[in-house]
Amino acid sequence: MKYHLLRILVATCVALFSGIVSANDSVKSAMSNSGNWAIWGGDYAGTRYSELDQINATNVKDLQVAWTFSTGVLRGHEGGPLVIDGTMYVHTPFPNKVFSVNIEDQTINWVYEPKQDPDTIPVMCCDTVSRGVAYADGKVFLQQADTNLVALDAKTGKKIWSVKNGDPKKGSTNTNAPIVIKDKVFTGISGGEFGVRGFLAAYNINDGSLAWKCFSTGPDDEMCVDPQNTTDRGTPIGPDSSLKTWEGDQWKIGGGTTWGWYTYDEETNLVFYGTGNPSTWNPVVRPGDNKWSMTIFARDADTGMAKWVYQMTPHDEWDYDGVNEMILADIEVGGAMRKTLVHFDRNGFAYTLDRVTGELLVAEKYDPAVNWASHVDMETGRPVVVAKYSTDQNGEDVNTENVCPAALGTKDQQPAAFSPKTNLFYVPTNHVCMDYEPFQVEYVAGQPYVGATLSMFPAGRVTGDGTDHLGNFIAWDAAKGEIKWSVPEKFSVWSGALATAGDIVFYGTLDGHLKAVDADTGEQLYSFKTPSGIIGNVNTYTQNGKQYITVLSGVGGWAGIGMAAGLEGDTDGLGAVGAYKQLGKYTQLGGVLSVFALPN
Amino acid sequence: MSVKKNIIVRGLTGSLCLFFSFITLPVASADENAATAYKDHIQCVEGEACKIDLYLTRGYRAFSQCQVCHGLDANGSSFAPSLNDKLKEIDKELFVERVSYGFTGQVGVMPPWIENPNVMKYIDNLYDYLKARSDGAIPGGKLKRYDR
């Protein structure tokens, strides 16, 4: 019923906008200019790769700060600025300001500062971050924390329209960056810790009207799946694929939120994203696979209809949200060129799939410490869970110890990069394990719904290799499923990577360093200490033909907690942990954009 | 096993030999002060991590609703203060008020919990757990139970 309504809506919208130049063209043309950084991932495929090579492995050591810009906001700064034809759009965490900056003289063209209910803040688990804006057709799209999606006039900063995408009173908020495909802007929802039911929504860019909304869980029509034509690794999913995997109505408060990054493949017209954890964190009370939480979705960008799905962590027992970015790359796997989707999941496995069919090609651990599953069964696509790390099998009120990775995952939202020159993926990772004890909680709308106690510590304490670092920056071969090289980092690496044709890769560290490493070896070539810890993404652009590198510093986010994992000397009698110092000794809060260039 | 023997064993084998130190040392028996009520719920054995009972475990569980902001070990994060510090500054009455109704201060917004049974049912447990943490009577993280 609902679905038919949606279809009519979609049809109406298509009719309304056909004949108008699609926004896709404006995004595409902005992206095709390598001097721009027009979308969060640099391109629709989310490769975070730039053809720019002025700054390269030989001269990057000479990199200098060209200019800096304070955002005036203290909270954690995730994401990165867009640069389109001489204008930079800088976003901030709550209150979600947007600055339009003239990169020629660094004057501010306009500032947009929404008035948002501060009551939104307490329902945002893990800091009030925002991962950035989208640009298309002379509009800047901002997904505010209070769930309002707004379209701003890129010239003036004036609000053109605004639409409410959820209800913060019920725990719905937004942190994600929207993306624009054709005449629609796509967004999701946060709030898995509040039992919010996840969805992907497409709004018409001209007036903000809803084109469609497709849920992660529930009845087939509300999920926009077709029992016969939506497949799971080639097999039709059949009717009621989600309902069958939950007890009763649990799916209604079952999470599967969609707060990560979205990518798009023009050839297949598919939009890709992942869904988050099933609520609550206590797995014992929600028997079943809890579909389609923890799932990669491939949806038709026009209708929302799912072409294929793949659930990575059926019946999650560890909070391994599946929301991390889906990078689209064409690589040779097993001797044949494949159109792949590569995904570094929180659960510690890196997945290579055929993005056209959803066929699973490779699934391997990208941190050797990962222990909750021995491997992924390539026949069934399911992880083979190691009993002693199963928080469900151990049961309520039992502390499951030394599970790797910790709930924040081997990688969280911080996006990886792919270089077609080296055919390698460059991945910022966490090297953290946990103890996890599920217990009974009561659900109350708008209240957090965390049904487990958690403690985290360096992975070295589990592997027993004598190390105590909390992160690694790795190069990954997605065809073989192997780590090419791995650079240890004192703290979790929580910054989005950038790979360039200059044979270098950039990333930031929680203690505030922007680093450049050799794309082939991982050897450090450059390091500069920015004003605060970096959880933002490194981007690049050109101005008058000269290449610049940008990054937001401003420590915070879930990293602001995750990094503190095991840093206290007294968590147990083991001396190694005592070697840690609080991140506060290295860096303080405060959002600053730093822009780097080679000397003239 | 006598205390004396225990000391001798320890003297011989060093603190590694924990198997013999099963004798619990009650930390507080006489202290009836409400602020240190937690003492009745902790048992420590020299050379071993202290153990707690169901009462404080419930406090720790209630605390799991606070961890996302105040840090896993209550030591604070980049957006909420250390509760280990705060509980040195405020008394139980103010604690219960702040947790029940929330407030906006210099650092940010502390949410109200009055409607959340997972916290309010166990507010005494939560206070005692955090007070014990703040006083350094127990370490952060998951602690073993002595009462089962």
XYZ file of C-alpha atoms in Angstrom:
748
model
C 0.000 0.000 0.000
C 2.591 2.457 1.160
C 4.816 1.269 -1.590
C 2.252 2.040 -4.251
C 1.907 5.524 -2.864
C 5.645 5.870 -3.073
C 5.648 4.681 -6.638
C 3.062 7.262 -7.586
C 5.144 9.897 -5.848
C 8.233 8.781 -7.687
C 6.411 8.793 -10.996
C 5.077 12.271 -10.345
C 8.504 13.526 -9.501
C 10.076 11.995 -12.560
C 7.369 13.630 -14.654
C 7.884 16.957 -12.946
C 11.582 17.094 -13.469
C 12.088 15.424 -16.811
C 13.313 17.927 -19.305
C 15.175 19.887 -16.664
C 18.969 19.644 -16.690
C 19.671 17.053 -14.020
C 21.805 17.973 -11.041
C 23.830 14.957 -11.800
C 25.390 16.963 -14.612
C 26.430 19.788 -12.315
C 27.947 17.379 -9.792
C 29.633 15.448 -12.573
C 31.133 18.495 -14.173
C 32.306 19.826 -10.805
C 33.865 16.431 -10.047
C 35.503 16.062 -13.440
C 37.653 19.107 -12.728
C 40.454 17.610 -10.650
C 41.082 21.066 -9.198
C 37.765 20.794 -7.335
C 36.834 18.604 -4.394
C 33.140 18.441 -5.169
C 31.858 15.536 -3.090
C 32.933 13.915 0.208
C 34.797 11.082 -1.518
C 36.262 13.213 -4.299
C 34.091 11.248 -6.720
C 30.848 9.250 -6.642
C 32.860 6.052 -6.202
C 34.279 7.302 -2.902
C 37.888 6.613 -3.905
C 39.264 9.744 -2.219
C 41.890 9.695 -4.965
C 43.143 12.802 -6.759
C 44.904 13.012 -10.097
C 46.840 16.008 -8.794
C 50.574 15.281 -8.622
C 52.329 18.593 -8.043
C 52.791 17.594 -4.451
C 54.554 14.261 -4.679
C 56.761 11.763 -2.902
C 59.866 13.822 -3.660
C 58.736 17.294 -2.614
C 56.072 16.663 0.011
C 58.737 17.109 2.701
C 58.709 20.833 1.834
C 54.972 21.243 2.438
C 54.038 24.368 4.426
C 50.932 25.867 5.922
C 49.474 28.327 3.396
C 46.578 29.597 5.492
C 44.342 28.570 8.370
C 40.736 29.201 9.300
C 39.063 28.860 12.682
C 35.515 27.507 12.723
C 34.820 28.838 16.201
C 33.317 25.509 17.228
C 34.810 23.207 19.841
C 33.229 19.839 19.138
C 34.724 17.031 17.057
C 35.257 17.984 13.405
C 34.667 15.030 11.074
C 34.397 15.214 7.282
C 36.137 17.806 5.147
C 35.474 20.935 3.115
C 34.281 20.967 -0.487
C 35.966 23.205 -3.050
C 34.047 24.152 -6.151
C 35.317 26.673 -8.705
C 37.123 28.991 -6.307
C 34.754 28.664 -3.369
C 35.283 26.494 -0.321
C 32.374 25.258 1.794
C 33.425 24.531 5.374
C 30.989 22.815 7.739
C 31.148 22.438 11.517
C 29.743 20.107 14.162
C 26.656 21.291 16.102
C 25.387 24.013 15.663
C 26.265 22.994 12.052
C 27.531 26.262 10.656
C 28.460 26.455 7.006
C 31.020 28.982 5.750
C 31.442 29.903 2.135
C 35.050 31.032 1.757
C 36.663 32.693 -1.240
C 39.887 30.702 -1.553
C 41.607 33.498 -3.506
C 41.721 35.954 -0.590
C 40.190 33.782 2.173
C 37.355 36.221 2.780
C 34.053 34.825 3.968
C 31.263 35.125 1.405
C 28.543 34.034 3.805
C 27.910 32.079 6.980
C 24.859 29.953 7.625
C 24.121 29.166 11.252
C 20.904 27.287 11.906
C 18.984 27.773 15.105
C 18.693 24.257 16.498
C 17.099 22.998 19.651
C 19.915 22.259 22.139
C 17.787 19.306 23.254
C 19.163 17.620 20.165
C 22.611 17.416 21.749
C 21.866 14.925 24.501
C 20.318 12.456 22.089
C 23.460 12.443 19.968
C 25.511 9.532 21.082
C 29.204 10.128 20.782
C 29.527 13.867 20.192
C 27.688 16.254 17.902
C 29.695 15.635 14.756
C 28.730 16.371 11.162
C 30.458 14.836 8.166
C 29.892 17.625 5.701
C 27.771 19.097 2.961
C 26.880 18.210 -0.622
C 26.825 20.522 -3.609
C 24.686 20.455 -6.777
C 22.930 22.854 -9.119
C 24.001 26.005 -7.287
C 22.793 24.617 -3.960
C 24.590 23.471 -0.849
C 22.842 20.680 1.049
C 23.322 20.466 4.797
C 22.047 17.684 6.993
C 21.566 19.327 10.394
C 21.850 17.437 13.655
C 18.165 18.063 14.453
C 17.384 16.030 11.284
C 16.430 19.053 9.185
C 17.845 18.671 5.704
C 18.310 22.141 4.202
C 19.146 23.448 0.752
C 21.121 26.695 0.747
C 21.708 29.023 -2.164
C 25.410 28.507 -2.883
C 25.806 32.190 -3.845
C 24.089 33.804 -0.869
C 23.786 31.143 1.836
C 20.031 31.786 2.001
C 17.859 28.838 2.881
C 15.820 27.671 -0.108
C 13.983 24.841 1.576
C 14.162 22.693 4.661
C 12.625 19.330 5.420
C 12.400 17.357 8.647
C 13.901 13.913 8.236
C 13.220 12.478 11.722
C 12.186 13.222 15.286
C 14.957 14.040 17.784
C 12.454 13.509 20.618
C 12.490 9.840 19.674
C 16.262 9.777 19.448
C 16.634 10.443 15.712
C 19.493 12.733 14.754
C 21.794 13.152 11.783
C 25.547 13.252 11.434
C 25.999 12.112 7.837
C 26.930 14.026 4.721
C 24.161 13.899 2.101
C 24.920 13.162 -1.546
C 23.135 14.306 -4.689
C 22.333 11.951 -7.551
C 20.411 13.328 -10.499
C 17.490 15.343 -9.129
C 17.534 13.880 -5.620
C 19.475 14.376 -2.439
C 20.077 11.261 -0.318
C 20.291 11.076 3.422
C 19.939 8.551 6.249
C 19.410 8.658 9.998
C 21.333 8.121 13.257
C 20.085 6.865 16.604
C 20.736 3.111 16.780
C 21.378 3.468 20.502
C 17.809 4.783 20.835
C 16.138 2.028 18.859
C 15.603 4.268 15.822
C 14.581 2.339 12.707
C 17.032 3.088 9.913
C 16.193 4.190 6.368
C 17.609 5.790 3.278
C 15.547 8.752 2.032
C 15.665 10.599 -1.273
C 14.339 14.161 -1.432
C 13.788 16.169 -4.595
C 16.469 18.835 -4.753
C 14.145 21.469 -6.166
C 11.645 21.639 -3.335
C 12.668 19.157 -0.651
C 9.649 16.912 -1.190
C 10.165 13.262 -0.344
C 10.712 11.083 -3.393
C 11.023 7.822 -1.458
C 12.074 6.387 1.839
C 13.278 2.814 2.193
C 13.725 1.218 5.604
C 16.433 -1.237 6.664
C 13.997 -3.503 8.515
C 10.327 -4.489 8.417
C 7.788 -5.415 5.733
C 9.027 -5.847 2.162
C 7.244 -2.806 0.738
C 8.582 -0.490 3.423
C 12.077 -1.781 2.754
C 11.640 -1.350 -1.027
C 12.696 -4.926 -1.689
C 11.274 -7.301 -4.237
C 11.210 -10.874 -2.865
C 11.880 -12.277 -6.348
C 14.277 -9.735 -7.797
C 16.216 -8.476 -4.828
C 19.054 -10.915 -4.320
C 21.476 -11.946 -1.608
C 24.649 -13.158 -3.355
C 22.641 -14.155 -6.398
C 19.675 -15.818 -4.661
C 16.302 -14.069 -4.349
C 15.718 -13.021 -0.743
C 12.089 -14.269 -0.764
C 9.119 -12.776 1.065
C 9.317 -11.265 4.565
C 13.087 -11.600 4.616
C 13.362 -9.139 7.489
C 10.216 -9.947 9.494
C 11.214 -13.614 9.743
C 14.462 -12.727 11.475
C 13.043 -10.791 14.406
C 10.834 -11.802 17.275
C 7.438 -10.124 17.007
C 7.569 -6.365 16.517
C 11.162 -5.958 17.593
C 12.183 -4.697 14.160
C 10.217 -1.525 14.876
C 12.799 -0.481 17.446
C 15.506 -2.593 15.898
C 17.969 0.000 14.627
C 19.766 -0.626 11.326
C 20.517 3.082 11.067
C 22.252 4.602 8.086
C 24.652 7.227 9.328
C 27.655 6.389 7.154
C 28.756 7.462 3.693
C 26.892 6.853 0.427
C 28.467 6.105 -2.951
C 27.020 5.823 -6.437
C 27.763 3.892 -9.613
C 26.459 5.646 -12.686
C 26.691 2.632 -14.953
C 24.340 0.488 -12.874
C 22.500 3.486 -11.385
C 22.989 1.954 -7.946
C 23.512 3.798 -4.685
C 25.473 1.890 -2.013
C 25.496 2.174 1.768
C 25.546 0.054 4.894
C 23.183 -0.300 7.843
C 24.077 -0.132 11.529
C 23.669 -2.330 14.550
C 20.415 -3.905 15.631
C 19.130 -2.472 18.920
C 19.686 -3.257 21.742
C 23.299 -4.171 22.338
C 21.990 -7.157 24.270
C 21.764 -9.900 21.594
C 20.030 -12.427 23.848
C 16.695 -10.590 23.700
C 16.577 -10.380 19.916
C 17.020 -13.902 18.516
C 17.401 -14.254 14.759
C 19.573 -12.690 12.088
C 17.957 -9.261 12.612
C 17.826 -8.477 8.905
C 18.695 -6.185 7.347
C 20.813 -4.590 10.002
C 24.589 -4.811 9.389
C 23.939 -5.041 5.666
C 25.339 -3.646 2.440
C 22.454 -2.292 0.350
C 22.596 -1.663 -3.405
C 19.538 0.370 -4.393
C 18.286 1.804 -7.630
C 18.964 5.529 -7.354
C 15.686 6.446 -9.081
C 13.205 4.236 -7.254
C 15.047 3.057 -4.134
C 14.277 -0.541 -5.040
C 16.999 -2.818 -3.658
C 18.901 -4.756 -6.281
C 20.976 -6.752 -3.849
C 21.791 -7.019 -0.182
C 24.501 -8.720 1.830
C 24.428 -9.015 5.599
C 27.925 -9.064 7.054
C 27.188 -9.647 10.729
C 23.920 -11.569 11.151
C 22.598 -11.247 14.701
C 25.181 -8.749 15.872
C 26.575 -9.415 19.326
C 29.309 -6.767 19.440
C 27.947 -3.477 17.972
C 29.793 -3.873 14.666
C 27.744 -1.327 12.650
C 27.954 -1.961 8.914
C 27.830 1.705 7.926
C 31.394 2.249 6.718
C 31.864 3.503 3.169
C 31.512 1.305 0.083
C 34.403 2.141 -2.255
C 33.753 1.375 -5.917
C 36.841 0.324 -7.839
C 37.593 -1.760 -10.890
C 40.312 -4.203 -9.965
C 41.603 -7.565 -11.124
C 40.403 -10.364 -8.856
C 41.433 -13.946 -9.579
C 42.757 -12.985 -13.010
C 39.666 -11.149 -14.250
C 38.789 -7.455 -14.129
C 35.852 -6.994 -11.803
C 33.599 -4.065 -11.006
C 34.024 -4.283 -7.280
C 32.739 -2.722 -4.122
C 35.313 -2.767 -1.332
C 34.200 -2.277 2.251
C 36.201 -2.228 5.461
C 33.690 -3.258 8.061
C 33.661 -2.460 11.730
C 33.685 -6.224 12.326
C 37.306 -6.391 11.164
C 36.725 -8.066 7.802
C 37.384 -6.315 4.502
C 34.879 -7.385 1.867
C 35.350 -7.322 -1.894
C 32.081 -7.853 -3.764
C 30.965 -7.634 -7.358
C 28.984 -4.420 -7.168
C 26.751 -5.342 -10.093
C 25.594 -8.711 -8.744
C 26.473 -8.608 -5.056
C 28.627 -11.710 -5.414
C 31.089 -12.097 -2.540
C 34.638 -12.336 -3.889
C 36.947 -11.809 -0.916
C 36.413 -11.493 2.842
C 39.540 -11.364 4.961
C 40.645 -9.820 8.248
C 42.386 -6.496 7.817
C 43.806 -6.594 11.312
C 45.361 -9.895 12.398
C 44.066 -9.263 15.931
C 40.445 -9.866 14.836
C 39.272 -12.940 16.743
C 35.446 -12.983 17.131
C 35.119 -15.027 13.933
C 37.662 -17.413 12.481
C 36.745 -16.578 8.884
C 33.843 -15.839 6.567
C 32.355 -18.958 5.002
C 32.421 -18.126 1.315
C 29.539 -20.530 0.602
C 27.061 -19.105 3.085
C 28.605 -15.648 3.311
C 28.373 -15.911 7.087
C 31.121 -15.242 9.594
C 32.124 -18.341 11.554
C 31.770 -17.088 15.113
C 34.259 -18.301 17.719
C 32.114 -19.560 20.599
C 34.131 -18.072 23.412
C 33.765 -14.590 21.919
C 30.022 -14.943 21.372
C 28.348 -12.570 23.812
C 25.071 -14.295 23.001
C 26.271 -17.849 23.688
C 27.994 -16.704 26.871
C 24.735 -15.021 27.735
C 23.391 -12.156 29.772
C 25.322 -11.040 32.813
C 28.410 -12.840 31.620
C 31.457 -10.826 30.718
C 32.852 -11.934 27.372
C 36.504 -11.039 27.506
C 39.169 -10.037 25.004
C 36.982 -9.686 21.928
C 38.753 -8.101 18.950
C 37.892 -5.686 17.546
C 36.171 -3.495 20.129
C 32.744 -1.999 19.476
C 34.273 0.940 17.632
C 35.466 -1.531 15.053
C 38.733 -2.189 13.269
C 37.614 0.889 11.416
C 34.784 3.297 12.081
C 33.406 5.984 9.747
C 36.813 7.419 8.820
C 36.897 6.721 5.070
C 39.713 4.868 3.308
C 41.218 5.829 -0.075
C 41.913 3.836 -3.219
C 44.721 4.557 -5.681
C 44.261 3.158 -9.184
C 48.013 3.685 -9.616
C 48.998 1.197 -6.921
C 45.687 -0.704 -6.874
C 45.873 -0.475 -3.102
C 43.408 0.739 -0.503
C 44.727 2.968 2.262
C 42.871 2.348 5.465
C 42.857 4.215 8.788
C 42.247 1.634 11.507
C 41.718 1.011 15.211
C 43.702 -1.645 17.039
C 41.505 -1.988 20.097
C 39.785 -4.928 21.825
C 37.069 -5.142 24.445
C 35.205 -6.908 27.208
C 31.450 -6.941 26.593
C 28.673 -7.935 28.989
C 25.064 -7.831 27.775
C 22.259 -7.226 30.266
C 18.501 -6.529 30.261
C 17.308 -3.000 29.524
C 13.875 -1.460 29.167
C 12.988 0.472 26.044
C 11.674 4.016 26.433
C 11.296 6.178 23.325
C 13.951 8.871 23.124
C 16.100 7.218 25.769
C 19.396 5.500 25.066
C 19.072 1.805 24.733
C 22.513 0.438 25.484
C 22.162 -3.080 26.805
C 25.788 -3.924 27.452
C 28.706 -2.788 29.528
C 31.910 -2.328 27.698
C 35.556 -1.784 28.396
C 38.254 -1.334 25.793
C 42.026 -1.695 25.715
C 44.923 -1.969 23.272
C 44.798 -5.074 21.063
C 48.326 -5.938 22.158
C 46.917 -6.998 25.480
C 45.021 -9.779 23.730
C 47.553 -10.758 21.087
C 50.277 -10.689 23.704
C 52.774 -9.242 21.245
C 53.936 -6.619 23.702
C 52.583 -3.682 21.709
C 50.330 -1.026 23.171
C 49.397 1.157 20.199
C 45.717 1.787 19.452
C 45.777 2.246 15.678
C 47.410 1.308 12.386
C 47.424 2.924 8.983
C 47.474 0.126 6.418
C 47.704 -0.506 2.687
C 45.317 -3.256 1.595
C 45.233 -5.457 -1.474
C 41.495 -6.054 -1.951
C 42.005 -8.650 -4.668
C 44.081 -10.934 -2.468
C 42.698 -9.817 0.862
C 46.143 -9.026 2.235
C 47.831 -6.250 4.128
C 50.623 -4.800 1.972
C 52.105 -2.656 4.732
C 51.021 -1.412 8.123
C 52.228 1.609 10.082
C 51.486 1.585 13.816
C 49.973 4.717 15.355
C 49.847 5.545 19.049
C 46.114 6.325 18.867
C 43.279 5.102 16.665
C 43.545 6.610 13.200
C 40.243 8.472 12.928
C 40.910 10.627 9.876
C 39.809 10.032 6.297
C 42.696 9.217 3.951
C 43.632 10.868 0.658
C 45.657 9.144 -2.077
C 47.101 11.145 -4.967
C 48.833 10.624 -8.285
C 51.900 12.074 -6.559
C 52.432 8.543 -5.117
C 51.630 9.696 -1.625
C 48.878 9.130 0.890
C 47.757 11.597 3.544
C 46.020 11.041 6.849
C 45.683 12.771 10.197
C 46.250 11.483 13.717
C 44.322 11.932 16.942
C 47.221 13.782 18.485
C 46.972 16.296 15.648
C 49.561 15.430 13.005
C 48.890 15.641 9.311
C 51.079 12.941 7.789
C 52.104 12.033 4.264
C 53.455 8.564 3.563
C 54.887 6.825 0.519
C 52.072 4.992 -1.287
C 54.281 1.968 -1.979
C 56.018 1.512 1.330
C 54.185 3.496 4.004
C 57.397 5.344 4.804
C 56.631 8.668 6.475
C 57.600 11.608 4.280
C 55.995 14.527 6.088
C 54.389 15.366 9.416
C 52.990 18.620 10.745
C 51.285 19.217 14.083
C 47.975 21.010 13.546
C 46.209 22.901 16.355
C 44.039 19.960 17.499
C 43.546 16.240 17.024
C 42.413 15.212 13.537
C 39.235 13.217 12.967
C 38.477 14.985 9.668
C 39.230 13.880 6.125
C 42.192 15.100 4.087
C 41.108 16.693 0.804
C 42.954 18.430 -2.056
C 42.220 21.069 -4.702
C 43.921 23.607 -6.929
C 43.755 27.373 -7.031
C 45.254 29.147 -10.045
C 46.906 25.895 -11.005
C 48.594 25.307 -7.655
C 47.796 22.264 -5.527
C 46.633 22.579 -1.931
C 45.941 20.017 0.802
C 43.246 20.712 3.411
C 42.215 19.117 6.652
C 39.992 20.050 9.567
C 41.460 19.484 12.994
C 39.266 19.516 16.107
C 39.384 16.427 18.269
C 36.206 14.731 19.492
C 33.661 12.276 18.185
C 33.476 8.675 19.321
C 37.242 8.837 18.959
C 37.233 11.236 21.888
C 36.175 8.201 23.897
C 37.643 5.381 21.922
C 41.092 6.854 22.132
C 40.871 6.962 25.848
C 40.400 3.210 25.839
C 42.728 1.552 28.256
C 44.638 4.735 28.817
C 44.067 4.606 32.510
C 46.887 2.932 34.355
C 44.678 1.220 36.876
C 42.316 -0.819 34.689
C 44.147 -3.914 35.788
C 47.431 -5.132 37.069
C 49.134 -5.207 33.686
C 51.898 -2.675 33.419
C 51.738 -2.093 29.668
C 48.613 -0.016 29.940
C 50.237 2.307 32.410
C 52.491 3.517 29.616
C 49.582 5.375 28.094
C 48.888 9.011 28.562
C 45.574 10.756 28.173
C 45.020 12.326 24.792
C 44.519 15.577 26.679
C 48.270 15.681 27.157
C 48.694 15.928 23.406
C 45.845 18.035 22.164
C 42.869 20.206 23.080
C 39.530 21.006 21.500
C 38.922 23.523 18.743
C 38.042 23.468 15.058
C 40.664 24.811 12.666
C 40.994 24.254 8.950
C 44.618 24.049 7.856
C 45.549 24.499 4.197
C 48.956 23.329 2.989
C 51.005 24.069 -0.137
C 54.540 23.846 -1.437
C 56.602 27.050 -1.112
C 56.406 29.325 -4.169
C 45.063 -21.237 55.521
C 46.406 -18.769 58.018
C 47.395 -15.225 57.333
C 50.838 -16.028 58.579
C 51.272 -18.824 56.131
C 50.017 -16.587 53.397
C 52.700 -14.042 54.154
C 55.346 -16.722 54.143
C 54.149 -18.084 50.830
C 54.151 -14.651 49.338
C 57.559 -13.994 50.701
C 58.792 -17.122 49.024
C 57.172 -16.876 45.668
C 56.474 -13.211 45.261
C 53.231 -11.629 44.286
C 52.829 -13.885 41.272
C 51.521 -16.630 43.461
C 48.014 -15.391 43.935
C 46.391 -18.753 44.425
C 47.085 -18.633 48.088
C 45.705 -15.206 48.827
C 42.069 -16.088 49.010
C 41.579 -14.312 52.253
C 39.473 -11.273 51.706
C 40.267 -8.061 53.446
C 37.028 -6.238 54.191
C 37.819 -2.645 53.336
C 35.197 -1.032 55.539
C 32.946 -2.594 58.036
C 32.368 0.125 60.591
C 31.986 3.083 58.300
C 28.301 3.889 58.055
C 28.794 7.151 56.237
C 26.446 7.280 53.218
C 29.166 8.722 51.019
C 31.198 5.584 51.446
C 28.306 3.117 51.506
C 30.011 1.380 48.596
C 32.526 -0.137 50.978
C 30.082 -2.860 51.934
C 29.973 -3.959 48.324
C 33.652 -4.328 47.556
C 36.057 -7.063 48.482
C 39.726 -6.753 47.800
C 42.464 -9.306 48.029
C 45.998 -8.120 47.972
C 47.599 -8.586 44.594
C 44.294 -9.169 42.839
C 41.748 -6.891 41.243
C 38.982 -5.977 43.699
C 35.639 -7.729 43.293
C 32.179 -6.237 43.651
C 28.714 -7.587 44.314
C 25.463 -7.467 42.358
C 24.579 -4.119 43.938
C 27.605 -2.303 42.497
C 27.417 -4.298 39.284
C 23.987 -2.740 38.778
C 25.616 0.633 39.300
C 28.188 -0.197 36.664
C 25.435 -1.285 34.282
C 23.545 1.956 34.823
C 26.823 3.712 34.122
C 26.931 2.070 30.692
C 24.296 4.656 29.682
C 26.801 7.383 30.578
C 29.928 5.931 28.979
C 29.315 7.352 25.516
C 29.856 10.824 26.952
C 31.777 10.499 30.199
C 34.238 7.927 28.911
C 34.501 4.200 29.432
C 36.297 4.599 32.737
C 34.340 7.722 33.797
C 37.499 9.728 33.194
C 35.735 12.104 30.816
C 35.970 12.571 27.074
C 36.399 15.433 24.692
C 32.791 16.487 25.344
C 31.845 15.619 28.916
C 33.756 15.982 32.172
C 35.374 13.283 34.268
C 32.869 11.902 36.735
C 35.766 10.731 38.847
C 36.550 14.428 39.346
C 32.925 15.580 39.571
C 32.044 13.210 42.364
C 34.714 14.818 44.484
C 32.918 18.144 44.038
C 29.231 17.351 44.369
C 27.284 15.480 47.019
C 24.742 12.743 46.481
C 21.779 15.103 46.576
C 23.122 17.298 43.799
C 24.213 14.211 41.874
C 20.697 12.793 41.906
C 19.259 16.150 40.870
C 21.718 16.639 38.020
C 21.243 13.113 36.726
C 17.443 13.271 37.051
C 16.848 16.631 35.432
C 20.060 17.341 33.500
C 21.456 20.828 32.976
C 23.354 22.997 30.544
C 26.680 24.274 31.802
C 29.984 25.598 30.631
C 30.980 22.348 28.994
C 27.736 21.398 27.301
C 24.426 19.684 27.799
C 23.946 16.963 30.383
C 20.759 15.069 29.494
C 17.933 14.348 31.975
C 17.441 10.695 32.930
C 14.233 10.940 34.921
C 12.317 8.960 32.297
C 14.941 6.270 31.910
C 14.266 3.271 34.144
C 17.637 1.774 33.275
C 19.231 4.621 35.219
C 16.648 5.806 37.740
C 15.858 2.387 39.199
C 19.511 2.067 40.072
C 20.389 5.635 40.949
C 21.728 4.643 44.400
C 23.789 1.871 42.874
C 25.053 4.286 40.236
C 26.055 6.906 42.783
C 27.840 4.376 44.936
C 29.605 2.869 41.960
C 30.830 6.249 40.739
C 31.764 7.357 44.239
C 33.837 4.234 44.643
C 35.525 4.974 41.331
C 36.102 8.577 42.323
C 37.610 7.607 45.668
C 39.893 5.178 43.917
C 38.364 2.204 45.762
C 37.860 0.288 42.520
C 39.409 0.554 39.065
C 37.429 1.284 35.891
C 36.185 -1.385 33.551
C 34.453 -4.645 34.231
C 35.032 -6.083 37.697
C 34.449 -9.632 38.822
C 31.663 -10.457 41.254
C 32.475 -11.974 44.637
C 28.883 -12.921 45.421
C 28.376 -15.685 42.911
